[in-house]
mmCIF file of C-alpha atoms in Angstrom:
data_model
loop_
_atom_site.group_PDB
_atom_site.id
_atom_site.type_symbol
_atom_site.label_atom_id
_atom_site.label_comp_id
_atom_site.label_asym_id
_atom_site.label_seq_id
_atom_site.Cartn_x
_atom_site.Cartn_y
_atom_site.Cartn_z
ATOM 1 C CA UNK D 90 7.868 0.469 28.061
ATOM 2 C CA UNK D 91 11.306 -1.450 29.498
ATOM 3 C CA UNK D 92 14.144 0.160 28.126
ATOM 4 C CA UNK D 93 16.612 -1.629 25.605
ATOM 5 C CA UNK D 94 20.338 -1.644 26.180
ATOM 6 C CA UNK D 95 21.915 -0.366 22.996
ATOM 7 C CA UNK D 96 25.710 -1.647 24.708
ATOM 8 C CA UNK D 97 23.977 -5.461 23.218
ATOM 9 C CA UNK D 98 23.931 -4.612 20.407
ATOM 10 C CA UNK D 99 27.940 -3.742 19.895
ATOM 11 C CA UNK D 100 30.945 -6.142 19.510
ATOM 12 C CA UNK D 101 32.286 -6.638 22.620
ATOM 13 C CA UNK D 102 35.746 -4.591 21.711
ATOM 14 C CA UNK D 103 33.711 -2.060 21.247
ATOM 15 C CA UNK D 104 32.387 -1.709 24.688
ATOM 16 C CA UNK D 105 36.242 -1.311 26.318
ATOM 17 C CA UNK D 106 37.163 2.098 24.240
ATOM 18 C CA UNK D 107 36.664 5.670 24.411
ATOM 19 C CA UNK D 108 34.339 7.853 22.187
ATOM 20 C CA UNK D 109 37.916 8.790 20.962
ATOM 21 C CA UNK D 110 39.752 5.874 20.156
ATOM 22 C CA UNK D 111 36.270 4.782 18.027
ATOM 23 C CA UNK D 112 36.189 7.846 16.212
ATOM 24 C CA UNK D 113 39.949 7.267 15.288
ATOM 25 C CA UNK D 114 39.092 4.216 13.939
ATOM 26 C CA UNK D 115 36.254 5.997 11.618
ATOM 27 C CA UNK D 116 38.716 8.175 10.047
ATOM 28 C CA UNK D 117 41.279 5.211 9.838
ATOM 29 C CA UNK D 118 38.924 3.584 7.272
ATOM 30 C CA UNK D 119 37.520 6.253 5.331
ATOM 31 C CA UNK D 120 41.106 7.995 4.892
ATOM 32 C CA UNK D 121 43.434 5.973 3.852
ATOM 33 C CA UNK D 122 45.807 7.548 2.554
ATOM 34 C CA UNK D 123 47.407 8.413 5.991
ATOM 35 C CA UNK D 124 48.136 4.657 6.221
ATOM 36 C CA UNK D 125 51.465 5.116 5.731
ATOM 37 C CA UNK D 126 52.924 5.092 9.057
ATOM 38 C CA UNK D 127 50.093 4.581 10.782
ATOM 39 C CA UNK D 128 48.880 1.099 10.192
ATOM 40 C CA UNK D 129 51.320 -0.594 12.934
ATOM 41 C CA UNK D 130 50.506 2.257 15.464
ATOM 42 C CA UNK D 131 46.921 1.134 15.184
ATOM 43 C CA UNK D 132 47.519 -2.766 15.616
ATOM 44 C CA UNK D 133 49.134 -1.343 19.120
ATOM 45 C CA UNK D 134 46.290 1.088 20.549
ATOM 46 C CA UNK D 135 43.635 -2.027 19.524
ATOM 47 C CA UNK D 136 45.186 -5.337 20.190
ATOM 48 C CA UNK D 137 41.763 -6.759 20.420
ATOM 49 C CA UNK D 138 40.424 -5.957 17.503
ATOM 50 C CA UNK D 139 39.906 -8.235 14.739
ATOM 51 C CA UNK D 140 40.877 -6.032 11.654
ATOM 52 C CA UNK D 141 40.828 -8.781 8.904
ATOM 53 C CA UNK D 142 37.272 -6.771 8.837
ATOM 54 C CA UNK D 143 38.766 -3.789 8.437
ATOM 55 C CA UNK D 144 41.400 -5.323 5.596
ATOM 56 C CA UNK D 145 39.057 -6.560 3.758
ATOM 57 C CA UNK D 146 36.410 -3.538 4.281
ATOM 58 C CA UNK D 147 39.750 -1.930 2.626
ATOM 59 C CA UNK D 148 40.406 -3.900 0.314
ATOM 60 C CA UNK D 149 36.800 -4.186 -1.355
ATOM 61 C CA UNK D 150 37.115 -1.178 -3.022
ATOM 62 C CA UNK D 151 35.073 -0.668 -7.005
ATOM 63 C CA UNK D 152 36.918 0.941 -9.549
ATOM 64 C CA UNK D 153 37.090 4.744 -10.101
ATOM 65 C CA UNK D 154 34.569 6.740 -12.378
ATOM 66 C CA UNK D 155 33.828 9.954 -13.677
ATOM 67 C CA UNK D 156 36.964 12.982 -12.560
ATOM 68 C CA UNK D 157 38.061 10.419 -10.155
ATOM 69 C CA UNK D 158 38.906 7.552 -13.222
ATOM 70 C CA UNK D 159 40.445 10.158 -15.693
ATOM 71 C CA UNK D 160 42.983 11.560 -12.732
ATOM 72 C CA UNK D 161 43.834 7.742 -12.179
ATOM 73 C CA UNK D 162 44.635 7.170 -16.372
ATOM 74 C CA UNK D 163 46.737 10.526 -15.791
ATOM 75 C CA UNK D 164 49.018 8.190 -12.827
ATOM 76 C CA UNK D 165 49.199 5.619 -14.570
ATOM 77 C CA UNK D 166 50.286 6.616 -17.256
ATOM 78 C CA UNK D 167 53.375 7.814 -15.678
ATOM 79 C CA UNK D 168 54.372 4.678 -15.174
ATOM 80 C CA UNK D 169 57.798 3.532 -17.079
ATOM 81 C CA UNK D 170 57.956 -0.284 -18.126
ATOM 82 C CA UNK D 171 61.213 0.905 -18.636
ATOM 83 C CA UNK D 172 61.652 1.477 -15.480
ATOM 84 C CA UNK D 173 59.796 -1.260 -14.158
ATOM 85 C CA UNK D 174 62.612 -4.038 -16.241
ATOM 86 C CA UNK D 175 65.794 -2.561 -14.606
ATOM 87 C CA UNK D 176 63.969 -2.081 -10.870
ATOM 88 C CA UNK D 177 63.367 -6.125 -11.049
ATOM 89 C CA UNK D 178 66.835 -7.082 -12.318
ATOM 90 C CA UNK D 179 68.518 -5.466 -9.757
ATOM 91 C CA UNK D 180 65.867 -6.254 -6.779
ATOM 92 C CA UNK D 181 66.969 -9.038 -8.511
ATOM 93 C CA UNK D 182 70.302 -9.097 -7.745
ATOM 94 C CA UNK D 183 70.227 -7.241 -5.081
ATOM 95 C CA UNK D 184 68.743 -9.700 -2.318
ATOM 96 C CA UNK D 185 69.976 -13.289 -4.306
ATOM 97 C CA UNK D 186 68.710 -16.570 -3.334
ATOM 98 C CA UNK D 187 66.053 -17.785 -4.735
ATOM 99 C CA UNK D 188 63.789 -14.579 -5.252
ATOM 100 C CA UNK D 189 61.371 -15.492 -8.821
ATOM 101 C CA UNK D 190 60.955 -12.730 -11.015
ATOM 102 C CA UNK D 191 57.328 -12.021 -11.705
ATOM 103 C CA UNK D 192 55.292 -11.519 -15.165
ATOM 104 C CA UNK D 193 56.569 -8.287 -17.357
ATOM 105 C CA UNK D 194 53.417 -5.564 -16.433
ATOM 106 C CA UNK D 195 52.686 -3.135 -13.764
ATOM 107 C CA UNK D 196 49.680 -5.477 -12.078
ATOM 108 C CA UNK D 197 52.229 -8.175 -11.856
ATOM 109 C CA UNK D 198 54.958 -6.317 -10.566
ATOM 110 C CA UNK D 199 52.227 -4.804 -7.993
ATOM 111 C CA UNK D 200 51.445 -8.345 -6.668
ATOM 112 C CA UNK D 201 54.650 -9.097 -6.674
ATOM 113 C CA UNK D 202 55.339 -6.352 -4.099
ATOM 114 C CA UNK D 203 51.872 -5.861 -2.158
ATOM 115 C CA UNK D 204 52.709 -8.090 0.122
ATOM 116 C CA UNK D 205 55.279 -6.194 1.508
ATOM 117 C CA UNK D 206 57.974 -9.205 1.515
ATOM 118 C CA UNK D 207 60.298 -8.713 -1.332
ATOM 119 C CA UNK D 208 60.362 -4.776 -0.462
ATOM 120 C CA UNK D 209 61.545 -5.652 3.403
ATOM 121 C CA UNK D 210 64.475 -8.373 2.293
ATOM 122 C CA UNK D 211 64.949 -4.995 0.300
ATOM 123 C CA UNK D 212 66.246 -3.419 2.250
ATOM 124 C CA UNK D 213 67.538 -5.676 4.861
ATOM 125 C CA UNK D 214 69.899 -6.834 2.203
ATOM 126 C CA UNK D 215 71.811 -3.014 1.849
ATOM 127 C CA UNK D 216 72.501 -3.587 5.682
ATOM 128 C CA UNK D 217 75.705 -5.720 6.810
ATOM 129 C CA UNK D 218 74.342 -9.296 8.471
ATOM 130 C CA UNK D 219 73.056 -8.698 12.071
ATOM 131 C CA UNK D 220 72.561 -5.286 11.599
ATOM 132 C CA UNK D 221 68.690 -5.386 9.979
ATOM 133 C CA UNK D 222 66.794 -2.807 10.419
ATOM 134 C CA UNK D 223 63.649 -5.044 9.814
ATOM 135 C CA UNK D 224 63.895 -7.919 12.233
ATOM 136 C CA UNK D 225 61.510 -10.408 11.237
ATOM 137 C CA UNK D 226 59.901 -11.355 7.446
ATOM 138 C CA UNK D 227 56.951 -13.278 7.833
ATOM 139 C CA UNK D 228 54.651 -14.023 4.436
ATOM 140 C CA UNK D 229 51.139 -13.441 5.575
ATOM 141 C CA UNK D 230 47.958 -13.194 3.655
ATOM 142 C CA UNK D 231 46.038 -10.985 6.058
ATOM 143 C CA UNK D 232 46.156 -7.267 3.877
ATOM 144 C CA UNK D 233 46.223 -5.449 6.861
ATOM 145 C CA UNK D 234 49.778 -7.236 8.204
ATOM 146 C CA UNK D 235 50.933 -6.836 4.248
ATOM 147 C CA UNK D 236 50.534 -2.778 4.711
ATOM 148 C CA UNK D 237 52.268 -3.168 8.129
ATOM 149 C CA UNK D 238 55.593 -4.272 6.762
ATOM 150 C CA UNK D 239 55.337 -2.100 3.534
ATOM 151 C CA UNK D 240 54.670 0.373 6.744
ATOM 152 C CA UNK D 241 58.503 -0.783 8.096
ATOM 153 C CA UNK D 242 59.690 -0.827 5.084
ATOM 154 C CA UNK D 243 58.856 2.736 4.212
ATOM 155 C CA UNK D 244 60.126 3.507 7.343
ATOM 156 C CA UNK D 245 63.894 1.676 6.927
ATOM 157 C CA UNK D 246 64.029 3.396 3.681
ATOM 158 C CA UNK D 247 63.625 7.040 4.762
ATOM 159 C CA UNK D 248 66.264 6.347 7.556
ATOM 160 C CA UNK D 249 68.497 4.639 4.776
ATOM 161 C CA UNK D 250 68.580 8.142 3.824
ATOM 162 C CA UNK D 251 65.772 8.191 1.003
ATOM 163 C CA UNK D 252 63.915 11.854 1.263
ATOM 164 C CA UNK D 253 60.372 12.443 2.576
ATOM 165 C CA UNK D 254 59.848 13.608 -0.535
ATOM 166 C CA UNK D 255 60.793 10.425 -2.188
ATOM 167 C CA UNK D 256 58.513 8.211 -0.153
ATOM 168 C CA UNK D 257 55.471 6.594 -1.701
ATOM 169 C CA UNK D 258 51.887 6.056 0.408
ATOM 170 C CA UNK D 259 50.880 2.829 1.483
ATOM 171 C CA UNK D 260 47.819 2.900 -0.172
ATOM 172 C CA UNK D 261 49.871 3.472 -3.564
ATOM 173 C CA UNK D 262 51.358 0.194 -3.786
ATOM 174 C CA UNK D 263 48.828 -1.960 -1.481
ATOM 175 C CA UNK D 264 46.147 -0.677 -3.545
ATOM 176 C CA UNK D 265 47.842 -0.227 -6.414
ATOM 177 C CA UNK D 266 46.911 4.104 -6.989
ATOM 178 C CA UNK D 267 50.090 5.180 -8.195
ATOM 179 C CA UNK D 268 52.915 2.839 -9.516
ATOM 180 C CA UNK D 269 55.394 5.495 -10.489
ATOM 181 C CA UNK D 270 55.661 6.646 -7.394
ATOM 182 C CA UNK D 271 57.126 3.052 -6.764
ATOM 183 C CA UNK D 272 59.315 3.430 -8.989
ATOM 184 C CA UNK D 273 60.007 6.756 -7.698
ATOM 185 C CA UNK D 274 61.009 5.751 -4.721
ATOM 186 C CA UNK D 275 62.912 2.521 -5.149
ATOM 187 C CA UNK D 276 65.336 4.593 -7.809
ATOM 188 C CA UNK D 277 65.628 7.099 -4.793
ATOM 189 C CA UNK D 278 66.652 3.584 -3.074
ATOM 190 C CA UNK D 279 69.644 2.831 -5.537
ATOM 191 C CA UNK D 280 70.939 5.834 -6.127
ATOM 192 C CA UNK D 281 71.428 6.196 -2.325
ATOM 193 C CA UNK D 282 73.190 2.816 -2.023
ATOM 194 C CA UNK D 283 75.268 3.339 -5.047
ATOM 195 C CA UNK D 284 76.371 6.640 -3.275
ATOM 196 C CA UNK D 285 76.845 5.301 -0.359
ATOM 197 C CA UNK D 286 79.263 2.757 -2.036
ATOM 198 C CA UNK D 287 79.723 0.613 1.370
ATOM 199 C CA UNK D 288 79.875 -2.640 -0.192
ATOM 200 C CA UNK D 289 76.430 -4.073 0.112
ATOM 201 C CA UNK D 290 75.229 -2.877 -2.974
ATOM 202 C CA UNK D 291 74.742 -5.564 -5.709
ATOM 203 C CA UNK D 292 74.339 -4.874 -9.364
ATOM 204 C CA UNK D 293 75.062 -2.647 -11.854
ATOM 205 C CA UNK D 294 76.003 0.568 -10.722
ATOM 206 C CA UNK D 295 75.263 2.058 -14.102
ATOM 207 C CA UNK D 296 71.369 1.332 -13.382
ATOM 208 C CA UNK D 297 71.432 4.383 -10.826
ATOM 209 C CA UNK D 298 72.250 8.062 -10.769
ATOM 210 C CA UNK D 299 75.152 8.750 -7.863
ATOM 211 C CA UNK D 300 73.268 11.599 -6.023
ATOM 212 C CA UNK D 301 75.157 14.860 -5.492
ATOM 213 C CA UNK D 302 77.416 15.477 -2.439
ATOM 214 C CA UNK D 303 78.999 18.267 -0.793
ATOM 215 C CA UNK D 304 82.003 20.282 -0.917
ATOM 216 C CA UNK D 305 83.136 21.506 2.073
ATOM 217 C CA UNK D 306 86.105 23.979 1.591
ATOM 218 C CA UNK D 307 88.656 24.720 5.168
ATOM 219 C CA UNK D 308 90.359 28.494 5.340
ATOM 220 C CA UNK D 309 92.608 28.968 7.368
ATOM 221 C CA UNK D 310 92.231 32.134 10.280
ATOM 222 C CA UNK D 311 94.846 34.114 7.785
ATOM 223 C CA UNK D 312 92.789 33.532 4.523
ATOM 224 C CA UNK D 313 89.391 34.565 6.973
ATOM 225 C CA UNK D 314 91.398 37.983 8.057
ATOM 226 C CA UNK D 315 92.575 38.806 4.481
ATOM 227 C CA UNK D 316 89.028 38.462 3.191
ATOM 228 C CA UNK D 317 87.211 40.690 6.246
ATOM 229 C CA UNK D 318 88.771 44.036 4.298
ATOM 230 C CA UNK D 319 88.811 43.131 0.392
ATOM 231 C CA UNK D 320 85.712 45.023 -0.892
ATOM 232 C CA UNK D 321 83.290 43.136 -3.095
ATOM 233 C CA UNK D 322 81.531 43.598 -6.112
ATOM 234 C CA UNK D 323 78.337 44.200 -4.914
ATOM 235 C CA UNK D 324 79.971 47.430 -2.664
ATOM 236 C CA UNK D 325 80.232 48.997 -5.969
ATOM 237 C CA UNK D 326 83.528 50.846 -7.458
ATOM 238 C CA UNK D 327 85.146 54.221 -8.027
ATOM 239 C CA UNK D 328 87.456 52.702 -10.741
ATOM 240 C CA UNK D 329 87.928 55.713 -13.552
ATOM 241 C CA UNK D 330 85.411 58.236 -12.199
ATOM 242 C CA UNK D 331 86.335 61.851 -12.698
ATOM 243 C CA UNK D 332 85.313 64.992 -13.532
ATOM 244 C CA UNK D 333 86.133 65.996 -16.410
ATOM 245 C CA UNK D 334 82.614 65.424 -17.873
ATOM 246 C CA UNK D 335 81.131 67.332 -15.553
ATOM 247 C CA UNK D 336 80.868 71.603 -15.733
ATOM 248 C CA UNK D 337 80.702 74.561 -12.965
ATOM 249 C CA UNK D 338 77.719 76.680 -14.581
#
């Protein structure tokens, strides 16, 4: 009985990669929550793979059931419609031009942002002309390219000053898993922009709170030497102490 060449059943793109790389692809598919910054790295590591197939597979996710559905409902309850209205006002004012405003509602807000184009335009508008962090913004229908633009926005937002804890995950927006987290990131971005006050913020400054800034005090050498001779209150005190209440037996 002749042996069958098993490799002829594999896609040509998988014949040229190592076992470790193939495991990375499988891990990438079954762990979509790790898409925050990794999508662009995979496109560089595997440029010959048709990512449209992977994107389509990730796009066809069914609804949540049971415990997962309960968790998702609790996450959805954190979404703030009033905050959505404020963020829409700011993004349209900040980006300017012919930016179209979507209809109210969480799903419309998610569809408006999910391709990453609006987000990239938003972060670029906070920089002076010629110093934009995202050099090329192209509208595309490819899911993988859309997630890549979201990833670029997240990296640029963190470099701009948004803390890591305020950064949402790519799937939070692209799959609509946690739109409240998306709102939190945009609010943090607006707060940083208002706090910087570098002339690139557009809109009502009352839409966002200024971030607290530290106050640094400078002391002279003489003041520092005088401080060394002082006894701190935590060291205790013997003022007013006497042996009046003690008796010798």
